[in-house]
Coordinates of C-alpha atoms and ligand atoms in Angstrom, one line a residue:
M11 CA 71.2 -85.2 -35.2
K12 CA 68.7 -82.4 -34.4
V13 CA 67.3 -82.2 -30.9
G14 CA 64.5 -80.1 -29.3
I15 CA 64.3 -79.2 -25.6
I16 CA 61.0 -78.3 -23.9
G17 CA 61.2 -75.8 -21.1
S18 CA 62.7 -72.4 -20.2
G19 CA 64.6 -72.8 -16.9
G20 CA 68.1 -73.4 -15.6
R21 CA 67.5 -77.1 -16.0
E22 CA 66.9 -76.7 -19.7
H23 CA 69.8 -74.4 -20.2
A24 CA 72.1 -77.0 -18.5
I25 CA 70.7 -79.8 -20.7
C26 CA 71.1 -77.6 -23.8
N27 CA 74.7 -76.8 -22.8
S28 CA 75.6 -80.5 -22.3
L29 CA 74.0 -81.4 -25.6
K30 CA 76.0 -78.7 -27.4
N31 CA 79.1 -80.5 -26.4
S32 CA 78.0 -83.7 -28.1
S33 CA 79.6 -84.6 -31.4
K34 CA 76.3 -86.1 -32.4
I35 CA 74.3 -82.9 -32.3
T36 CA 74.0 -80.6 -35.3
E37 CA 71.2 -78.3 -34.2
I38 CA 69.2 -77.6 -31.0
F39 CA 65.8 -76.0 -30.7
C40 CA 64.4 -74.8 -27.3
F41 CA 60.7 -74.4 -26.7
P42 CA 60.9 -71.6 -25.6
G43 CA 64.3 -71.4 -23.9
N44 CA 65.8 -68.3 -22.4
A45 CA 68.6 -65.8 -23.0
G46 CA 71.2 -68.5 -22.2
T47 CA 69.9 -71.0 -24.6
E48 CA 69.6 -68.4 -27.3
N49 CA 73.3 -68.4 -27.8
I50 CA 73.6 -72.1 -28.5
A51 CA 70.1 -73.0 -29.8
K52 CA 67.2 -71.6 -31.7
N53 CA 64.5 -70.4 -29.3
I54 CA 61.0 -71.2 -30.6
I55 CA 57.8 -69.7 -29.3
L56 CA 54.9 -72.1 -29.6
D57 CA 51.8 -72.7 -27.6
L58 CA 53.0 -75.8 -25.8
D59 CA 49.5 -76.8 -24.9
N60 CA 48.9 -77.3 -28.6
F61 CA 50.5 -80.7 -29.2
E62 CA 49.6 -80.8 -32.8
N63 CA 51.5 -77.5 -33.6
L64 CA 54.5 -78.9 -31.8
K65 CA 54.3 -82.1 -33.8
N66 CA 54.1 -80.2 -37.1
F67 CA 57.1 -78.1 -36.2
I68 CA 59.1 -81.3 -35.3
F69 CA 58.3 -82.8 -38.7
E70 CA 58.9 -79.6 -40.6
K71 CA 62.4 -79.2 -39.0
E72 CA 63.1 -82.9 -39.0
I73 CA 64.0 -83.0 -35.3
D74 CA 65.2 -86.4 -34.3
L75 CA 64.8 -86.3 -30.5
I76 CA 62.7 -84.3 -28.1
I77 CA 63.6 -83.9 -24.4
V78 CA 60.9 -82.7 -22.0
G79 CA 62.2 -80.7 -19.1
P80 CA 59.2 -79.7 -16.9
E81 CA 56.4 -81.9 -15.5
K82 CA 53.3 -80.3 -16.9
P83 CA 53.6 -81.5 -20.5
L84 CA 54.5 -85.0 -19.2
V85 CA 51.5 -85.1 -16.9
D86 CA 49.4 -83.8 -19.8
G87 CA 50.5 -86.7 -22.0
L88 CA 52.8 -85.1 -24.5
V89 CA 55.1 -88.2 -24.7
D90 CA 52.1 -90.4 -25.5
Y91 CA 51.0 -88.0 -28.2
L92 CA 54.3 -87.6 -29.9
E93 CA 55.1 -91.3 -29.8
Q94 CA 52.0 -92.0 -31.8
F95 CA 53.8 -90.3 -34.7
N96 CA 57.0 -92.3 -34.0
I97 CA 58.8 -89.2 -32.7
N98 CA 61.7 -90.1 -30.2
V99 CA 60.8 -88.5 -26.9
F100 CA 62.8 -88.6 -23.7
G101 CA 60.4 -88.5 -20.8
P102 CA 57.8 -90.7 -19.1
N103 CA 54.3 -91.4 -20.5
K104 CA 51.1 -90.1 -19.0
I105 CA 50.4 -93.1 -16.7
A106 CA 54.0 -93.1 -15.3
S107 CA 53.8 -89.3 -14.9
Q108 CA 51.1 -89.8 -12.3
L109 CA 53.9 -90.5 -9.9
E110 CA 54.2 -86.7 -9.8
G111 CA 50.8 -85.7 -11.1
S112 CA 48.9 -87.4 -8.3
K113 CA 50.3 -87.9 -4.8
I114 CA 47.5 -90.4 -4.1
F115 CA 48.5 -92.6 -7.1
T116 CA 52.1 -92.7 -5.6
K117 CA 50.8 -93.5 -2.1
Q118 CA 48.7 -96.4 -3.5
I119 CA 51.8 -97.9 -5.1
C120 CA 53.7 -97.4 -1.8
E121 CA 50.9 -99.2 0.1
K122 CA 50.8 -102.1 -2.4
F123 CA 54.5 -102.7 -2.5
N124 CA 55.4 -101.8 1.1
I125 CA 57.5 -98.8 0.0
P126 CA 58.6 -96.8 3.1
T127 CA 56.7 -93.5 3.2
A128 CA 54.9 -91.3 5.7
K129 CA 51.6 -92.7 7.1
F130 CA 48.7 -90.9 5.5
G131 CA 45.0 -90.6 5.1
I132 CA 43.0 -89.4 2.1
F133 CA 40.0 -87.0 2.7
Q134 CA 37.3 -86.0 0.3
N135 CA 35.9 -83.0 2.2
K136 CA 36.7 -80.3 4.7
N137 CA 34.6 -81.9 7.5
D138 CA 36.2 -85.3 7.4
A139 CA 39.7 -83.8 7.2
K140 CA 39.1 -81.4 10.1
H141 CA 37.4 -84.1 12.2
F142 CA 40.5 -86.4 11.7
L143 CA 42.8 -83.6 12.9
K144 CA 41.0 -83.3 16.2
N145 CA 43.0 -86.3 17.5
T146 CA 46.3 -85.8 15.6
N147 CA 49.8 -84.9 16.7
Y148 CA 51.5 -81.7 15.4
P149 CA 53.3 -80.9 13.3
T150 CA 51.3 -82.6 10.6
V151 CA 51.6 -82.3 6.8
I152 CA 48.6 -81.5 4.5
K153 CA 49.0 -81.8 0.8
A154 CA 46.9 -81.0 -2.3
D155 CA 46.7 -84.0 -4.6
N156 CA 47.3 -82.2 -7.9
L157 CA 50.4 -80.6 -9.5
A158 CA 51.0 -77.4 -7.5
S159 CA 54.6 -76.5 -8.5
G160 CA 55.8 -77.5 -5.0
K161 CA 53.4 -75.1 -3.3
G162 CA 50.6 -77.5 -2.4
V163 CA 52.3 -78.7 0.8
Y164 CA 51.6 -77.3 4.2
I165 CA 53.6 -78.2 7.3
C166 CA 51.1 -77.3 10.1
S167 CA 52.0 -76.8 13.7
N168 CA 48.5 -76.4 15.1
E169 CA 44.8 -76.7 14.4
K170 CA 44.4 -73.1 13.1
E171 CA 47.1 -73.6 10.5
S172 CA 45.7 -77.0 9.4
N173 CA 42.2 -75.5 9.0
I174 CA 43.7 -72.8 6.7
A175 CA 45.4 -75.4 4.6
I176 CA 42.3 -77.6 4.3
N177 CA 40.2 -74.6 3.3
E178 CA 42.7 -73.3 0.8
I179 CA 43.1 -76.6 -0.9
F180 CA 39.3 -77.4 -1.1
D181 CA 38.6 -73.9 -2.1
G182 CA 40.7 -74.5 -5.2
K183 CA 43.9 -72.6 -4.6
F184 CA 45.8 -75.4 -6.6
G185 CA 43.0 -76.2 -9.0
E186 CA 39.9 -78.2 -8.4
A187 CA 40.4 -80.5 -5.5
K188 CA 38.5 -83.8 -5.0
N189 CA 40.9 -85.1 -2.3
L190 CA 43.6 -84.0 0.0
L191 CA 46.2 -86.0 1.9
I192 CA 47.1 -85.7 5.6
E193 CA 50.5 -87.1 6.3
E194 CA 52.6 -88.0 9.3
F195 CA 55.5 -85.5 9.7
L196 CA 58.8 -87.2 9.1
E197 CA 61.8 -85.8 11.1
G198 CA 65.1 -86.4 9.3
E199 CA 67.3 -85.0 6.6
E200 CA 66.2 -84.7 3.0
M201 CA 68.0 -86.0 0.0
S202 CA 67.2 -86.1 -3.7
Y203 CA 68.0 -89.4 -5.5
F204 CA 67.8 -89.6 -9.3
I205 CA 67.7 -92.4 -11.8
I206 CA 67.5 -92.4 -15.6
S207 CA 65.6 -95.3 -17.2
D208 CA 64.9 -96.6 -20.7
G209 CA 61.8 -98.6 -19.6
L210 CA 63.8 -101.8 -19.2
N211 CA 67.0 -100.7 -17.5
F212 CA 67.8 -97.9 -15.1
K213 CA 71.0 -96.3 -13.8
S214 CA 71.6 -94.0 -10.9
F215 CA 71.9 -90.4 -12.0
E216 CA 73.5 -89.1 -8.8
T217 CA 72.2 -87.3 -5.7
A218 CA 71.8 -83.7 -4.6
Q219 CA 70.5 -81.6 -1.8
D220 CA 68.3 -78.7 -2.6
H221 CA 67.6 -75.6 -0.4
K222 CA 63.9 -75.0 -0.9
R223 CA 63.2 -72.1 1.5
V224 CA 63.8 -68.6 0.4
L225 CA 65.7 -67.3 3.5
E226 CA 69.1 -68.3 5.0
G227 CA 68.9 -70.9 7.7
D228 CA 66.1 -72.7 5.8
K229 CA 63.5 -70.1 6.8
G230 CA 60.7 -68.3 5.0
K231 CA 58.5 -69.5 2.2
N232 CA 59.1 -72.5 -0.1
T233 CA 60.5 -71.8 -3.5
G234 CA 61.4 -73.9 -6.6
G235 CA 64.9 -74.2 -5.1
M236 CA 67.5 -71.6 -4.1
G237 CA 70.6 -73.7 -4.6
A238 CA 71.9 -77.2 -4.3
Y239 CA 75.0 -79.4 -3.9
S240 CA 75.9 -82.8 -5.2
P241 CA 76.5 -85.4 -4.0
S242 CA 74.3 -85.5 -0.9
R243 CA 76.3 -86.0 2.3
L244 CA 73.9 -88.9 3.2
I245 CA 74.7 -91.2 0.2
N246 CA 76.9 -94.3 0.5
E247 CA 76.7 -97.8 -0.9
E248 CA 74.5 -99.2 1.8
M249 CA 72.0 -96.3 1.6
E250 CA 71.9 -96.5 -2.2
N251 CA 71.1 -100.2 -2.0
K252 CA 68.3 -99.5 0.4
I253 CA 66.9 -96.8 -1.9
I254 CA 67.0 -99.0 -4.9
N255 CA 65.6 -102.1 -3.3
K256 CA 63.0 -100.6 -1.0
I257 CA 61.8 -97.7 -3.2
I258 CA 62.9 -97.6 -6.8
K259 CA 62.6 -101.2 -7.9
P260 CA 59.1 -101.7 -6.3
T261 CA 57.9 -98.5 -7.9
L262 CA 59.0 -99.6 -11.4
K263 CA 57.4 -103.0 -10.7
G264 CA 54.2 -101.2 -9.7
L265 CA 54.2 -99.3 -13.0
S266 CA 54.7 -102.4 -15.0
E267 CA 51.8 -104.1 -13.3
L268 CA 49.7 -101.2 -14.4
G269 CA 50.8 -102.0 -18.0
S270 CA 53.1 -99.0 -18.0
E271 CA 56.9 -98.5 -17.9
Y272 CA 59.3 -95.7 -17.0
K273 CA 61.4 -93.9 -19.5
G274 CA 63.1 -90.6 -18.5
F275 CA 64.5 -89.1 -15.3
L276 CA 62.9 -90.1 -12.1
Y277 CA 63.5 -87.9 -9.1
A278 CA 62.9 -89.4 -5.6
G279 CA 62.5 -86.8 -2.9
L280 CA 63.5 -88.7 0.2
M281 CA 63.6 -88.2 4.0
I282 CA 66.4 -90.1 5.7
V283 CA 65.2 -91.1 9.2
N284 CA 67.6 -93.0 11.4
N285 CA 69.6 -94.2 8.4
E286 CA 66.4 -95.4 6.6
P287 CA 65.1 -93.8 3.4
F288 CA 61.4 -92.8 3.2
L289 CA 59.8 -91.6 0.0
I290 CA 58.3 -88.1 0.4
E291 CA 57.5 -87.5 -3.3
Y292 CA 58.3 -88.4 -6.8
N293 CA 59.0 -86.0 -9.6
V294 CA 59.0 -87.3 -13.2
R295 CA 61.9 -85.1 -14.4
M296 CA 65.2 -83.7 -13.2
G297 CA 65.1 -81.2 -10.4
D298 CA 65.8 -77.6 -10.9
P299 CA 68.5 -76.5 -9.6
E300 CA 69.6 -80.2 -9.1
C301 CA 70.0 -80.7 -12.8
Q302 CA 72.3 -77.7 -13.2
T303 CA 74.3 -79.1 -10.2
I304 CA 74.5 -82.7 -11.4
L305 CA 74.9 -82.5 -15.2
P306 CA 78.3 -80.7 -15.3
K307 CA 79.7 -83.8 -13.4
L308 CA 78.7 -86.1 -16.3
K309 CA 81.5 -87.0 -18.6
T310 CA 79.5 -89.3 -20.9
D311 CA 78.0 -87.8 -24.1
L312 CA 74.4 -86.8 -22.9
A313 CA 73.0 -87.1 -26.4
E314 CA 74.0 -90.8 -26.5
V315 CA 72.5 -91.3 -23.1
F316 CA 69.1 -89.9 -24.2
L317 CA 69.2 -91.8 -27.4
A318 CA 69.9 -95.0 -25.6
C319 CA 66.9 -94.4 -23.4
C320 CA 64.7 -94.0 -26.5
N321 CA 66.2 -97.2 -28.1
R322 CA 65.9 -99.1 -24.9
N323 CA 69.6 -100.0 -24.7
L324 CA 70.8 -97.9 -21.7
N325 CA 72.5 -101.0 -20.4
Q326 CA 75.1 -100.6 -23.2
I327 CA 76.1 -97.1 -21.9
E328 CA 78.5 -96.5 -19.1
L329 CA 77.7 -93.3 -17.2
D330 CA 81.1 -91.7 -16.3
W331 CA 81.1 -89.1 -13.6
T332 CA 83.8 -86.8 -12.2
N333 CA 84.5 -87.2 -8.5
K334 CA 84.4 -83.4 -8.0
K335 CA 81.9 -81.8 -5.7
S336 CA 79.3 -79.5 -7.3
L337 CA 77.6 -76.5 -5.8
C338 CA 74.9 -74.2 -7.3
V339 CA 73.6 -70.9 -6.1
V340 CA 70.4 -69.5 -7.6
V341 CA 70.1 -65.7 -8.1
C342 CA 66.4 -64.6 -7.8
S343 CA 64.6 -61.3 -8.6
N344 CA 64.0 -59.2 -5.5
G345 CA 60.6 -60.1 -4.1
Y346 CA 60.6 -63.8 -5.2
P347 CA 58.7 -66.0 -4.4
D348 CA 56.1 -63.3 -4.1
E349 CA 55.6 -60.4 -6.6
F350 CA 58.7 -59.2 -8.4
K351 CA 59.4 -56.6 -11.1
K352 CA 60.2 -57.8 -14.6
H353 CA 62.5 -56.6 -17.3
I354 CA 65.3 -55.5 -15.0
E355 CA 68.6 -55.3 -16.7
I356 CA 71.4 -57.6 -15.5
E357 CA 74.2 -55.1 -16.3
N358 CA 77.4 -57.0 -15.4
I359 CA 76.6 -60.4 -16.6
N360 CA 79.5 -60.5 -19.0
S361 CA 82.0 -59.8 -16.3
V362 CA 81.7 -63.2 -14.6
E363 CA 84.5 -65.7 -15.2
L364 CA 83.4 -69.0 -16.7
N365 CA 85.4 -72.0 -17.7
E366 CA 85.4 -75.8 -17.6
H367 CA 84.5 -75.9 -13.9
N368 CA 82.5 -72.7 -13.5
H369 CA 79.2 -72.4 -15.2
L370 CA 76.4 -69.9 -15.5
Y371 CA 73.0 -71.2 -16.4
H372 CA 70.2 -68.8 -17.2
A373 CA 66.6 -69.3 -16.0
G374 CA 64.1 -66.4 -16.2
T375 CA 66.1 -64.2 -18.6
T376 CA 65.6 -62.6 -22.0
Q377 CA 67.9 -60.9 -24.4
K378 CA 67.2 -57.6 -26.3
D379 CA 69.7 -55.4 -28.2
E380 CA 72.6 -57.4 -26.7
K381 CA 71.4 -56.7 -23.2
I382 CA 70.1 -59.4 -20.7
Y383 CA 67.0 -58.7 -18.7
A384 CA 65.4 -60.7 -15.8
I385 CA 61.8 -61.7 -16.5
G386 CA 61.4 -64.6 -14.0
G387 CA 61.5 -65.3 -10.3
R388 CA 64.6 -67.5 -10.5
V389 CA 67.0 -65.8 -12.9
L390 CA 70.6 -67.2 -12.9
N391 CA 72.3 -70.3 -11.6
F392 CA 76.0 -70.2 -10.7
V393 CA 77.6 -73.6 -10.6
S394 CA 81.1 -74.5 -9.6
L395 CA 82.9 -77.9 -9.5
S396 CA 85.9 -78.4 -7.3
N397 CA 87.7 -80.9 -5.1
N398 CA 85.7 -79.7 -2.1
F399 CA 82.5 -77.7 -1.5
S400 CA 84.2 -74.8 0.1
D401 CA 86.4 -74.1 -2.9
A402 CA 83.4 -74.4 -5.2
K403 CA 81.6 -71.9 -3.1
I404 CA 84.5 -69.4 -3.1
K405 CA 84.5 -69.4 -6.9
I406 CA 80.7 -68.8 -7.0
M407 CA 81.0 -66.0 -4.5
Q408 CA 83.7 -64.3 -6.6
N409 CA 81.5 -64.4 -9.6
L410 CA 78.5 -63.1 -7.6
D411 CA 80.6 -60.2 -6.5
K412 CA 81.5 -59.5 -10.1
L413 CA 77.8 -59.7 -11.0
N414 CA 76.9 -57.3 -8.2
W415 CA 73.3 -57.1 -9.4
S416 CA 70.9 -54.8 -7.5
G417 CA 67.8 -56.3 -9.0
G418 CA 68.2 -59.7 -7.3
F419 CA 69.3 -61.7 -4.2
Y420 CA 70.7 -65.1 -3.4
R421 CA 71.2 -67.2 -0.3
K422 CA 74.7 -66.9 1.0
D423 CA 74.5 -70.1 3.1
I424 CA 73.9 -72.7 0.3
G425 CA 75.7 -75.9 1.3
Y426 CA 76.0 -74.9 5.0
K427 CA 75.7 -78.6 6.0
V428 CA 78.7 -79.6 4.0
I429 CA 80.9 -76.4 4.4
E430 CA 82.4 -75.6 7.7
Ligands
LIG7 P1 57.0 -81.9 -1.6 O1 56.4 -80.9 -2.6 O2 56.1 -83.1 -1.5 O3 58.4 -82.2 -1.9 O4 57.0 -81.2 -0.2 C1 57.7 -80.0 0.0 C2 58.5 -80.1 1.2 O5 57.7 -80.4 2.3 C3 59.5 -81.3 1.2 O6 60.7 -81.0 0.5 C4 59.7 -81.5 2.7 O7 60.6 -80.5 3.2 C5 58.4 -81.2 3.2 N1 57.6 -82.4 3.5 C6 56.7 -83.0 2.6 N2 56.2 -84.1 3.2 C7 56.7 -84.2 4.4 C8 56.6 -85.2 5.5 N3 55.8 -86.2 5.4 N4 57.3 -85.0 6.6 C9 58.2 -83.9 6.7 N5 58.4 -83.0 5.7 C10 57.7 -83.1 4.6
LIG8 N1 64.2 -78.3 -6.8 C1 63.0 -79.0 -6.6 C2 62.3 -79.4 -7.8 O1 62.8 -79.4 -8.9 O2 61.2 -79.9 -7.7

């Protein structure tokens, strides 16, 4: 079977690597991939906004299955487009992708089905939003409605900060804004909960804890994610039942009432407050770096899992996971998440020690003349599986010492909540 993966991050390299191990797969294409995928797949440069070109390429190469990594093509309706041509695609359709594409869409489902979430208001202009905030308690949360790569969320501690947020959003910092959301600040501990679904059935796809802030101690600006561990320390059977019954099932019911269904990974960003889960946001894909952290734990053939989702028989597949703990540390270019230099060589990359339990997934990298260069903000993901998180971290740190890259940095405290 030939498979194509859309995306270029660590998530896509991890997916590519798991598929490489499948006996079913004969060839992998990555659109566009990175230096890591280049060794196991064919990297293809195509304009991904041009769905027709992509479809033609899929037919020309007789690709049997497409996996969509990032959210943008999903929200733009790539799945709906390719399915018109009877192409197997793993990922949700355009309506279902509104769960990530529009925070207001999700909040409306939450309201209708009593899904626990932060109290919120929707505002159509600066004056109404600012007027509302005259009588609010701080901190308060202000969010752009559109896709903003995780950047459209402001946690404001006073009126001055909230005015800046409102102005930036309505002035178009995240694209044209017709609405914004003002939300109650939930105080608790975050957790990411994943499912995989074929439209009829779903299964848990494990939990993880991301570290979104750039600096140690969870300080500084928000990033795409600086590291993660799996499982979350907050998950147990009782919590999982609450998440499924109070959040996941009502959401899937809401989609079916809209005449849609959910096929793909669904990522619930949760805040656990007094042992109760609240939905903060949905993402219609795996997380990055959560995917790199979770996938190496999966023992089941990933190609069979994706195929089962496209054939609507996920119920016939058993997902088999190792009990090991998994930790991921992300290496970023100096300067990230602000400006950073590109095309910096990563000299010692071949000196790191990789094996069955120690993985290196590339993100913003490219290869030229046998050398690897950083071209993105997040560059490399070191993942280690072990019987406990501290051993996993020791292995990662040893590899980071070997890498000893002056062009980048990483957080040394990833997993501090689960490591003494
Ligand atoms: P989001 O992009 O919606 O995940 O938001 C980014 C981050 O902002 C989340 O990971 C949380 O840390 C934080 N956040 C978002 N909404 C809330 C909320 N209502 N209360 C507290 N923190 C929040
Ligand atoms: N790591 C957060 C995300 O993928 O959205």
